[in-house]
């Protein structure tokens, strides 16, 4: 098991802490998107496959869909982002979007 390991998966970061994978966006994606005005979860529970869409980010100019970098069971989502999506602009590398339990897959 890996602990406190951060990996990049395209425009997402994945931090592995044993059986949990925390997922967020990179600073590069935040800069590319610009001011985020709407954040919406497409999935908030159950099993999710790698590559499956789980959230949508909307800016003034574009919409970006986030896809899961790993397969597993959704443990938690950061519902604060739906109320204040600017957290991703302010702290992209520190803001966890979703936590996925990958233990049952091993």
Protein backbone atom coordinates (compact mmCIF):
# COMPACT_ATOMS: atom_id res chain seq x y z
CA UNK A 1 0.00 0.00 0.00
CA UNK A 2 1.15 3.52 -0.75
CA UNK A 3 0.74 6.30 1.80
CA UNK A 4 0.97 10.05 1.14
CA UNK A 5 1.91 9.49 -2.51
CA UNK A 6 0.64 12.07 -5.01
CA UNK A 7 0.40 11.04 -8.66
CA UNK A 8 -0.76 12.94 -11.73
CA UNK A 9 -3.48 11.61 -14.00
CA UNK A 10 -3.82 14.09 -16.85
CA UNK A 11 -5.27 17.26 -15.34
CA UNK A 12 -6.04 15.58 -12.02
CA UNK A 13 -3.91 14.76 -9.01
CA UNK A 14 -4.48 11.57 -7.03
CA UNK A 15 -3.19 11.25 -3.49
CA UNK A 16 -2.99 7.68 -2.26
CA UNK A 17 -3.35 7.04 1.46
CA UNK A 18 -3.58 3.30 1.85
CA UNK A 19 -6.92 2.19 0.42
CA UNK A 20 -8.16 5.75 -0.19
CA UNK A 21 -7.53 7.80 -3.30
CA UNK A 22 -8.21 11.54 -2.94
CA UNK A 23 -8.73 13.36 -6.24
CA UNK A 24 -8.40 17.04 -7.17
CA UNK A 25 -7.47 19.28 -10.10
CA UNK A 26 -4.00 20.53 -10.95
CA UNK A 27 -2.97 24.18 -10.91
CA UNK A 28 -2.46 23.93 -14.68
CA UNK A 29 -6.09 22.96 -15.25
CA UNK A 30 -7.28 25.72 -12.92
CA UNK A 31 -5.31 28.30 -14.93
CA UNK A 32 -6.60 26.89 -18.22
CA UNK A 33 -10.23 27.02 -17.06
CA UNK A 34 -10.14 30.48 -15.49
CA UNK A 35 -12.88 31.63 -13.12
CA UNK A 36 -15.03 28.68 -12.09
CA UNK A 37 -18.68 29.68 -11.66
CA UNK A 38 -20.51 26.33 -11.30
CA UNK A 39 -19.44 22.96 -9.92
CA UNK A 40 -21.77 19.98 -10.17
CA UNK A 41 -21.38 16.34 -9.12
CA UNK A 42 -22.64 13.76 -11.59
CA UNK A 43 -21.92 10.89 -9.17
CA UNK A 44 -21.88 11.06 -5.35
CA UNK A 45 -22.02 7.42 -4.27
CA UNK A 46 -21.66 3.81 -5.38
CA UNK A 47 -19.08 2.15 -7.56
CA UNK A 48 -17.21 4.22 -10.16
CA UNK A 49 -15.07 2.92 -13.02
CA UNK A 50 -11.81 4.48 -14.13
CA UNK A 51 -12.64 6.97 -16.89
CA UNK A 52 -16.25 7.43 -15.76
CA UNK A 53 -17.49 11.02 -15.46
CA UNK A 54 -18.12 12.16 -11.89
CA UNK A 55 -18.27 15.98 -11.95
CA UNK A 56 -18.67 19.01 -14.20
CA UNK A 57 -16.92 22.37 -13.92
CA UNK A 58 -18.38 25.38 -15.69
CA UNK A 59 -16.60 28.66 -16.35
CA UNK A 60 -17.80 31.70 -18.23
CA UNK A 61 -16.35 30.32 -21.47
CA UNK A 62 -16.33 26.52 -21.24
CA UNK A 63 -17.53 23.37 -19.52
CA UNK A 64 -15.09 20.69 -18.38
CA UNK A 65 -16.04 17.17 -17.29
CA UNK A 66 -13.93 15.35 -14.70
CA UNK A 67 -13.34 11.62 -15.15
CA UNK A 68 -12.31 9.24 -12.41
CA UNK A 69 -8.62 8.30 -12.49
CA UNK A 70 -9.25 5.08 -10.54
CA UNK A 71 -11.97 2.47 -10.03
CA UNK A 72 -13.56 1.93 -6.63
CA UNK A 73 -16.36 2.93 -4.31
CA UNK A 74 -17.02 6.60 -3.70
CA UNK A 75 -16.29 7.25 -0.03
CA UNK A 76 -17.04 10.98 0.08
CA UNK A 77 -17.46 14.09 -2.05
CA UNK A 78 -16.64 17.69 -1.21
CA UNK A 79 -20.15 19.16 -1.30
CA UNK A 80 -18.77 22.61 -0.35
CA UNK A 81 -17.69 22.97 -3.99
CA UNK A 82 -21.33 23.11 -5.14
CA UNK A 83 -21.87 26.15 -2.90
CA UNK A 84 -18.48 27.79 -3.44
CA UNK A 85 -16.76 26.56 -6.63
CA UNK A 86 -14.16 29.33 -6.34
CA UNK A 87 -12.35 27.13 -3.79
CA UNK A 88 -10.91 25.33 -6.81
CA UNK A 89 -9.56 28.64 -8.15
CA UNK A 90 -8.08 29.61 -4.80
CA UNK A 91 -6.67 26.23 -3.70
CA UNK A 92 -6.62 23.75 -6.61
CA UNK A 93 -3.74 21.65 -5.27
CA UNK A 94 -5.20 21.49 -1.74
CA UNK A 95 -8.91 20.97 -2.47
CA UNK A 96 -10.04 17.35 -2.53
CA UNK A 97 -13.01 16.86 -4.85
CA UNK A 98 -13.76 13.19 -4.30
CA UNK A 99 -12.42 10.31 -2.20
CA UNK A 100 -12.53 6.80 -3.65
CA UNK A 101 -12.02 3.57 -1.70
CA UNK A 102 -9.87 1.28 -3.85
CA UNK A 103 -9.24 -1.35 -1.13
CA UNK A 104 -11.92 -3.78 -2.29
CA UNK A 105 -10.36 -3.98 -5.75
CA UNK A 106 -7.02 -5.38 -4.59
